[in-house]
PDB file of C-alpha atoms in Angstrom:
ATOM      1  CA  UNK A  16     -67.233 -41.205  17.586  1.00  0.00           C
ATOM      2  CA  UNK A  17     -70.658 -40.289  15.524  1.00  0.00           C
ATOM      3  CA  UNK A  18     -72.970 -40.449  18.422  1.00  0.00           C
ATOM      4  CA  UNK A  19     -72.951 -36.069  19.047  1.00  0.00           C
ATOM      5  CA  UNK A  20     -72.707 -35.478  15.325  1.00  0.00           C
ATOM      6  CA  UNK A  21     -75.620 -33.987  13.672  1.00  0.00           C
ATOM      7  CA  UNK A  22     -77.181 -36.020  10.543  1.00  0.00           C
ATOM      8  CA  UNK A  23     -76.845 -33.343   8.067  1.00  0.00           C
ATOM      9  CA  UNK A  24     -72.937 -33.347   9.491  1.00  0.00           C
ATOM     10  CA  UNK A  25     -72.511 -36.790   8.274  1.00  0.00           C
ATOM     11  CA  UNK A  26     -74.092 -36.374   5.127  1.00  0.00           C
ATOM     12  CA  UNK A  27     -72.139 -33.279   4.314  1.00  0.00           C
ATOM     13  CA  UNK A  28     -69.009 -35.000   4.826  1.00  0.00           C
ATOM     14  CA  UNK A  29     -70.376 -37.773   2.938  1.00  0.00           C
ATOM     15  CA  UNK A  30     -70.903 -35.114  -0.037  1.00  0.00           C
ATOM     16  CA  UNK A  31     -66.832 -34.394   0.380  1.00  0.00           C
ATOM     17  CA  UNK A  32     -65.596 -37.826   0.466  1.00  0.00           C
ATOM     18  CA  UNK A  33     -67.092 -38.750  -2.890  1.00  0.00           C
ATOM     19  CA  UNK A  34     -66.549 -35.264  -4.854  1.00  0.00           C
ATOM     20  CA  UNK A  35     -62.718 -35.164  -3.431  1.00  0.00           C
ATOM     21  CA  UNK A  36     -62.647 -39.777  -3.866  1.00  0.00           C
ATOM     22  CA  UNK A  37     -62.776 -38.074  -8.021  1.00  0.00           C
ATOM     23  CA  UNK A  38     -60.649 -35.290  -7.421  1.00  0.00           C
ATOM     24  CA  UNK A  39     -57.831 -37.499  -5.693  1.00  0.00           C
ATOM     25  CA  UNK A  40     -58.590 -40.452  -8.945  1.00  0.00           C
ATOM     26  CA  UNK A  41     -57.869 -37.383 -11.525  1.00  0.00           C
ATOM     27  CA  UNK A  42     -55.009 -35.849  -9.971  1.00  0.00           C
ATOM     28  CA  UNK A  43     -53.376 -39.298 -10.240  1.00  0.00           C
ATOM     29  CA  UNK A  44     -53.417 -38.540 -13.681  1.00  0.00           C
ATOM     30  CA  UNK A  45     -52.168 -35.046 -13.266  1.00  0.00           C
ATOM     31  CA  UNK A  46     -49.519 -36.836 -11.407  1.00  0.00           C
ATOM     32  CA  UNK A  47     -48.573 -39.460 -13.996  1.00  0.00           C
ATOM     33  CA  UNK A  48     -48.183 -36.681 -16.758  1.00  0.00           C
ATOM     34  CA  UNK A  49     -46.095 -34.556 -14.534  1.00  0.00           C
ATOM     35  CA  UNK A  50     -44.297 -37.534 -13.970  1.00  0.00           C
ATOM     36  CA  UNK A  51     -43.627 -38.077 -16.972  1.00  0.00           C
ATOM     37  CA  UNK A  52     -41.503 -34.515 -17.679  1.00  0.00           C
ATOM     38  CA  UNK A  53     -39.460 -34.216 -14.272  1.00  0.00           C
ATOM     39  CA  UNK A  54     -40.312 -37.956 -12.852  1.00  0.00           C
ATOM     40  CA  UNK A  55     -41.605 -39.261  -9.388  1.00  0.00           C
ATOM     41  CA  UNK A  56     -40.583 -36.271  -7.612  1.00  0.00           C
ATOM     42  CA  UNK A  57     -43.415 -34.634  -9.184  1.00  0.00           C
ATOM     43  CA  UNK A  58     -45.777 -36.175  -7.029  1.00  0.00           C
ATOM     44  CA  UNK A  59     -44.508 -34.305  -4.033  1.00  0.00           C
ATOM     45  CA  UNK A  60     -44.971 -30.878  -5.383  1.00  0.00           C
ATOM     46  CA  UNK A  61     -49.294 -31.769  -5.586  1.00  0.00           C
ATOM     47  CA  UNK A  62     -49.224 -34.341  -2.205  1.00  0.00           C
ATOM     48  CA  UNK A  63     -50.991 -31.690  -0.970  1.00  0.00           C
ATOM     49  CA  UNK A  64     -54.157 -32.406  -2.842  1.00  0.00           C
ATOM     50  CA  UNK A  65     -54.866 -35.684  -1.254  1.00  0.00           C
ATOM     51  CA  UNK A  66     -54.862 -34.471   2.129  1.00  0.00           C
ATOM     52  CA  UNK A  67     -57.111 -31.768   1.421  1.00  0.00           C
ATOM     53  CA  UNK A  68     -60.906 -33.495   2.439  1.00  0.00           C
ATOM     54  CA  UNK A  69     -59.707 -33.962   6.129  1.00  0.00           C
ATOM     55  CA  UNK A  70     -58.992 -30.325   6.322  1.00  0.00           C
ATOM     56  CA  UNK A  71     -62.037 -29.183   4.958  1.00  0.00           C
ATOM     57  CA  UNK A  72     -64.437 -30.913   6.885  1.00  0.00           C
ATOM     58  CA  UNK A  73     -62.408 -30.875  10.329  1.00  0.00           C
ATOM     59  CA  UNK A  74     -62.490 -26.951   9.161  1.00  0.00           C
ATOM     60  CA  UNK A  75     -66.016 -27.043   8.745  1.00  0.00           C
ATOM     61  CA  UNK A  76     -67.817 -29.707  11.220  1.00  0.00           C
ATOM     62  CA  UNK A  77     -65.146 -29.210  13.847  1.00  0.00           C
ATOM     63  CA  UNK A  78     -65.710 -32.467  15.723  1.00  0.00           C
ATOM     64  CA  UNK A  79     -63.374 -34.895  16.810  1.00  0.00           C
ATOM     65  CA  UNK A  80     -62.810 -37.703  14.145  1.00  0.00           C
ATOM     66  CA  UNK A  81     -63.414 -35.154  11.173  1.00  0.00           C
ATOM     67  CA  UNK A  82     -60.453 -35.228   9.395  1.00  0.00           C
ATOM     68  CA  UNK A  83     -59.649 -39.238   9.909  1.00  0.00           C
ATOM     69  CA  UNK A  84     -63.277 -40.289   8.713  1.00  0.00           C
ATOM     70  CA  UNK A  85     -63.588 -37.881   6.168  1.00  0.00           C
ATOM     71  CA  UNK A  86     -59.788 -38.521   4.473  1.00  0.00           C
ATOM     72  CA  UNK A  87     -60.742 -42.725   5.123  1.00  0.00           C
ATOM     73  CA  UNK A  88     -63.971 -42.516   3.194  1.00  0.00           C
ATOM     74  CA  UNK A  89     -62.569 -40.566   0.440  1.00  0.00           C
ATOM     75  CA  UNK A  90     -59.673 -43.462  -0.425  1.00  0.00           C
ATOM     76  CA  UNK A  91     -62.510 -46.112   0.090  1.00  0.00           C
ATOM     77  CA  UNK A  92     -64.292 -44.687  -2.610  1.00  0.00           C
ATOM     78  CA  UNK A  93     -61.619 -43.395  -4.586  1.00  0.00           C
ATOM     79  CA  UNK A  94     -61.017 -47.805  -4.633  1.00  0.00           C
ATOM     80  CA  UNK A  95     -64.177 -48.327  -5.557  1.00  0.00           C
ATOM     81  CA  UNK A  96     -63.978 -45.899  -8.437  1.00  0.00           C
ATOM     82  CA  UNK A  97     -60.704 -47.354 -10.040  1.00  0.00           C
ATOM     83  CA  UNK A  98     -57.431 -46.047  -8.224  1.00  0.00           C
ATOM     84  CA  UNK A  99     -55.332 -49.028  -9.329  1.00  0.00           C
ATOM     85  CA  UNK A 100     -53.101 -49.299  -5.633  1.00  0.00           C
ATOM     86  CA  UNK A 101     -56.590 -50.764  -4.470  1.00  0.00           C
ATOM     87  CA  UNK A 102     -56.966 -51.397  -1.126  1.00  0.00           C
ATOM     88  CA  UNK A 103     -54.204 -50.954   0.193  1.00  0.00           C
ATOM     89  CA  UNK A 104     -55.211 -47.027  -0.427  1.00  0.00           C
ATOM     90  CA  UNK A 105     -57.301 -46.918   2.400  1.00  0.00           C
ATOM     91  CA  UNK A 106     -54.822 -47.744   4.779  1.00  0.00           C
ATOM     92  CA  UNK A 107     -52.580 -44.251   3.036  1.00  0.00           C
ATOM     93  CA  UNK A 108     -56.233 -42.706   3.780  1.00  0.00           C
ATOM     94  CA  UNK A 109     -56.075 -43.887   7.685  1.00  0.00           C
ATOM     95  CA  UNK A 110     -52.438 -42.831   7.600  1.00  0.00           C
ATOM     96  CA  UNK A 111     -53.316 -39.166   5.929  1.00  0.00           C
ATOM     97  CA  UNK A 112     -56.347 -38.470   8.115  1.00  0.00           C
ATOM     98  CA  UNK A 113     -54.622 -39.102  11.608  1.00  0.00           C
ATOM     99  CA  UNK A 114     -51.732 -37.132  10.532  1.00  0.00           C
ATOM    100  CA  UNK A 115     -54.639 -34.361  10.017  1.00  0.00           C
ATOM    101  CA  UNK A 116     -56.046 -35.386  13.388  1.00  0.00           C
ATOM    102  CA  UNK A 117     -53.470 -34.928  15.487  1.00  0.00           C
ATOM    103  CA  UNK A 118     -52.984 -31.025  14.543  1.00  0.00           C
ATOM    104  CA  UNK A 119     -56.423 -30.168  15.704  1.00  0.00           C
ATOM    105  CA  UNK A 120     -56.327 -32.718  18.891  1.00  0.00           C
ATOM    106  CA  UNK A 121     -53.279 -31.318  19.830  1.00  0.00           C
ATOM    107  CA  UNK A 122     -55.680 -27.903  20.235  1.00  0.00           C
ATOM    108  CA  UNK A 123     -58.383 -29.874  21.866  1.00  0.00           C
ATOM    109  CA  UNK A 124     -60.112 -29.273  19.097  1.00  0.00           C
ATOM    110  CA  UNK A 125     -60.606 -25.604  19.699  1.00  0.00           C
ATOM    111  CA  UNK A 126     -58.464 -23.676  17.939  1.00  0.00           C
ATOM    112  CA  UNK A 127     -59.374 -23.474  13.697  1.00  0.00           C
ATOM    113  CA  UNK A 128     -56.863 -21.017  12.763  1.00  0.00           C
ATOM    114  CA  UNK A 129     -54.909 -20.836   9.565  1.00  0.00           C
ATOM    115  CA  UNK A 130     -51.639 -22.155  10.935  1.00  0.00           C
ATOM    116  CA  UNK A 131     -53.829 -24.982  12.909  1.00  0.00           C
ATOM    117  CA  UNK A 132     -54.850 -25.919   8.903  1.00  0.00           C
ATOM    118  CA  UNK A 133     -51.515 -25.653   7.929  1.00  0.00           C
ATOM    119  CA  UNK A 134     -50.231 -27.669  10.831  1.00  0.00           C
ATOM    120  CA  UNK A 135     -53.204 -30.347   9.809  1.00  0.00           C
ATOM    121  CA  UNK A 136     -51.528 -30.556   6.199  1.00  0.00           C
ATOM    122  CA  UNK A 137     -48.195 -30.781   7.759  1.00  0.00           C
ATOM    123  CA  UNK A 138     -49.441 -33.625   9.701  1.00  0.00           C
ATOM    124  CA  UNK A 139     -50.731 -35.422   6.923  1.00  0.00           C
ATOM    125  CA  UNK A 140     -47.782 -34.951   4.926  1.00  0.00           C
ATOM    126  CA  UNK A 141     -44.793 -36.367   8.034  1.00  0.00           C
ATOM    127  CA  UNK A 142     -47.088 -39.314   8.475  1.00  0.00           C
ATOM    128  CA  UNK A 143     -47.980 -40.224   5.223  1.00  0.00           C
ATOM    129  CA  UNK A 144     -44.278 -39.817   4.099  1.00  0.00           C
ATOM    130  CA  UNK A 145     -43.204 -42.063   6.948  1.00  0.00           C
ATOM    131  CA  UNK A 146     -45.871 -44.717   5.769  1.00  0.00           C
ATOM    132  CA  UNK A 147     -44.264 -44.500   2.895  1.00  0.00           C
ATOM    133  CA  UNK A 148     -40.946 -44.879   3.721  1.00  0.00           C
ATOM    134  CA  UNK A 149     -41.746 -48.267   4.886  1.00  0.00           C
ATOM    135  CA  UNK A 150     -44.199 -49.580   2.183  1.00  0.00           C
ATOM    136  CA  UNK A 151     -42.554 -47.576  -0.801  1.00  0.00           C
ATOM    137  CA  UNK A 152     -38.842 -48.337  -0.531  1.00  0.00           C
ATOM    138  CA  UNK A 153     -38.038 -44.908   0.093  1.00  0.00           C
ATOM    139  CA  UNK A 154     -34.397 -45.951   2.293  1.00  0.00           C
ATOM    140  CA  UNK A 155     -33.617 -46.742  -1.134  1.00  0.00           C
ATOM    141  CA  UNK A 156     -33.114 -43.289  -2.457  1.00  0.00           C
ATOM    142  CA  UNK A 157     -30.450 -41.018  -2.120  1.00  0.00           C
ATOM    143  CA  UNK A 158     -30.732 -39.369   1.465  1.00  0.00           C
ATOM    144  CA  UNK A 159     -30.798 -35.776  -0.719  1.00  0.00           C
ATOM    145  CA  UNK A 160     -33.296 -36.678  -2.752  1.00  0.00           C
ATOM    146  CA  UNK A 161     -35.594 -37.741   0.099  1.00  0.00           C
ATOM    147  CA  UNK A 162     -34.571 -34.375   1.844  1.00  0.00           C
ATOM    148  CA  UNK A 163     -35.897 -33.025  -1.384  1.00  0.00           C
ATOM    149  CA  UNK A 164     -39.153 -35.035  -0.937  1.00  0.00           C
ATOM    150  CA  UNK A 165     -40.054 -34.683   2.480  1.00  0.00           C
ATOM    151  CA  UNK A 166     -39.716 -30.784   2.119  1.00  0.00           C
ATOM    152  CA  UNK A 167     -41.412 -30.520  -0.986  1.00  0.00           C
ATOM    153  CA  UNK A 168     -44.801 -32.702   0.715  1.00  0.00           C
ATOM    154  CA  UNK A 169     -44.688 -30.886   3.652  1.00  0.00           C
ATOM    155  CA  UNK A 170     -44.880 -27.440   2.169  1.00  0.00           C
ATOM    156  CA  UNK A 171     -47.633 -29.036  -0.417  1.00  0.00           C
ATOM    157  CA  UNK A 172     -49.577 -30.632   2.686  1.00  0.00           C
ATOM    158  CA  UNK A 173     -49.541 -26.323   4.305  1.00  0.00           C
ATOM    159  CA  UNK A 174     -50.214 -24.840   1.115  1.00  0.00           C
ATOM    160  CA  UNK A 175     -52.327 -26.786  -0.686  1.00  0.00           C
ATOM    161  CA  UNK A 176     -54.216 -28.636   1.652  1.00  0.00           C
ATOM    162  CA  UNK A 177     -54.025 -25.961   4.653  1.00  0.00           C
ATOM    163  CA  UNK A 178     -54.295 -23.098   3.370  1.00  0.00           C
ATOM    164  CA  UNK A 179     -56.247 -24.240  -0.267  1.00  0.00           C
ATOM    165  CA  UNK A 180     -58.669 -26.048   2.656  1.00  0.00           C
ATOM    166  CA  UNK A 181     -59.200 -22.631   4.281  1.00  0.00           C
ATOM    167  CA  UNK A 182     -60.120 -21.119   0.945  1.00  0.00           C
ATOM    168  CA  UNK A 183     -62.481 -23.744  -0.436  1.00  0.00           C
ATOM    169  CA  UNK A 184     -64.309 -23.456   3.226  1.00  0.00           C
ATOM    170  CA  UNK A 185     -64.124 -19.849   3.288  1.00  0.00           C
ATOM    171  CA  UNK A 186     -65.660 -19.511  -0.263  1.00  0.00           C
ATOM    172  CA  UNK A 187     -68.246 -21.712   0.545  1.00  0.00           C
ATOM    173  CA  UNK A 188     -69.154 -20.075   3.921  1.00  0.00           C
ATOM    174  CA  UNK A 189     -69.534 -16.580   1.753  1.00  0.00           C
ATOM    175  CA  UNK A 190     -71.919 -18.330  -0.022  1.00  0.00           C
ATOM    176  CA  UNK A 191     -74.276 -18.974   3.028  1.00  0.00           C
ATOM    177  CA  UNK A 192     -73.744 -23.089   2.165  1.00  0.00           C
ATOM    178  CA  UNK A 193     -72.653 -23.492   5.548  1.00  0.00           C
ATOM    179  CA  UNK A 194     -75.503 -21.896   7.856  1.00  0.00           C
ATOM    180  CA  UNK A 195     -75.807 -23.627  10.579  1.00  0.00           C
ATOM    181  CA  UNK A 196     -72.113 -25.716  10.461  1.00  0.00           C
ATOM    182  CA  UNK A 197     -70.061 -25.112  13.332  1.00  0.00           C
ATOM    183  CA  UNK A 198     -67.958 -23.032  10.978  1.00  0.00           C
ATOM    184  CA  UNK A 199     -70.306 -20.827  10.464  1.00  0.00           C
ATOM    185  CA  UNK A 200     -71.215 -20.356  14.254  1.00  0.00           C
ATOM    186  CA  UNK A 201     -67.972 -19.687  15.615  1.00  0.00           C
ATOM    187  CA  UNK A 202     -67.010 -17.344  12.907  1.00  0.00           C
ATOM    188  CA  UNK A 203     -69.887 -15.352  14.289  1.00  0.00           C
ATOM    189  CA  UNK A 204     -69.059 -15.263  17.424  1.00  0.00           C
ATOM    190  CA  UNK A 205     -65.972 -13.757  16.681  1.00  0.00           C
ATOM    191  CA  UNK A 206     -67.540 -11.080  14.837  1.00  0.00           C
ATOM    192  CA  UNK A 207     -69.943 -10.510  17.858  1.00  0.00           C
ATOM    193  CA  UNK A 208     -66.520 -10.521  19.971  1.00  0.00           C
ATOM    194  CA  UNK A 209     -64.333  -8.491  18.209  1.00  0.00           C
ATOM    195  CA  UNK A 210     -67.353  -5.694  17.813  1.00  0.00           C
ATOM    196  CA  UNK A 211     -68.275  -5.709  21.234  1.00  0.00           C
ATOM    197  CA  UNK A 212     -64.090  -4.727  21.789  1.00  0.00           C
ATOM    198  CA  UNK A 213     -64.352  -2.225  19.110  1.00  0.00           C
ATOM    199  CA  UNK A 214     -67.685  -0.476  20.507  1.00  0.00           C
TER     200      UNK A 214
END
C-alpha cells in the first residue's frame, strides 16, 4: 500500500496521527463532561471529531490507504497514551478509517470535493455506528433514541470531520505548509484550468 508514497508523505501523516491520537484522548473528556449534563447521547453530537485525521490526510496526500492508515495509527497511539477502552480502540480506528475509505474509493480516488469529505465523514460515522451496534449493546435502546443517534453521528461525521477536515487542510495549504502535497498540486491545476477558460 506504501510502496508509491513519498517519505515526507508518511511522515506527515505520522505528524497527524499523534497530534489528533491527543486530540481524540481530550475530547474523551469533553465527552464525559457533556455527558454528564444531557448523558451518552452527547457523544454523538462531537463523533465527528474522531473521524477527522482520515479526512485530513486522504484530503491532503490523496493516495489510496490514507484515511484507513492514518485514522488506525491515531487509535494505536491514542492506546498507548491512556484511552482506557485499550485495544480494542484500534479495531473502532480500522472500523472509522474504512468507513472514510470507501467515500474516496468509490471516486477512484479522484474526486476531493467538499461533499466527497462530507461523504468520507458520513462513511465513518454508518460504519462505526454499526460496529457499535454490535459491540456496544446498542439493540438495547429504544429504536427512537437510536434514530436520534445515528442522525446526530452522521451529521457530526459531515460537519465536523468533512467539512472541519476541509478547513484545517485549507488553512494549512494558505499557509504554504503543504507545497509540494498532492493537495497543493491539484489545487493548482485547477487554478491553471479555470484561468485558461476565463482568458
Amino acid at each position: 500500500m506504501l510502496k508509491s508514497w513519498k517519505l515526507k508523505e508518511v511522515v506527515l501523516m505520522s505528524v497527524f496521527a499523534v497530534v489528533f491520537a491527543v486530540v481524540y484522548l481530550l475530547f474523551v473528556q469533553v465527552g464525559n463532561i457533556w455527558a454528564g449534563v444531557i448523558g451518552p447521547i452527547a457523544y454523538e453530537w462531537i463523533f465527528g471529531i474522531w473521524f477527522i485525521v482520515s479526512i485530513i490526510c486522504a484530503y491532503i496526500i490523496r493516495k489510496p490507504g490514507a484515511a484507513l492508515l492514518s485514522e488506525t495509527m491515531a487509535a494505536i497511539i491514542e492506546v498507548m497514551i491512556g484511552n482506557a477502552v485499550g485495544p480494542r480502540l484500534i479495531l473502532s480506528g480500522i472500523v472509522q478509517g474504512l468507513g472514510a475509505e470507501a467515500a474516496f474509493a468509490a471516486t477512484g480516488y479522484k474526486r476531493y470535493d467538499w461533499w466527497v469529505l462530507c461523504l468520507a465523514g458520513i462513511g465513518s460515522a454508518v460504519f462505526s455506528f454499526a460496529y457499535g451496534f454490535f459491540v456496544s449493546g446498542y439493540a438495547a435502546l429504544d429504536p427512537s433514541l437510536l434514530v436520534l443517534m445515528f442522525t446526530l453521528r452522521v451529521m457530526s461525521g459531515a460537519i465536523i470531520a468533512g467539512l472541519g477536515g476541509k478547513y484545517v487542510s485549507d488553512g494549512l495549504l494558505a499557509t504554504g505548509a503543504l507545497q509540494g502535497y498532492a493537495i497543493s498540486r491539484d489545487t493548482s491545476k485547477n487554478h491553471q484550468l479555470k484561468g485558461e477558460a476565463i482568458g
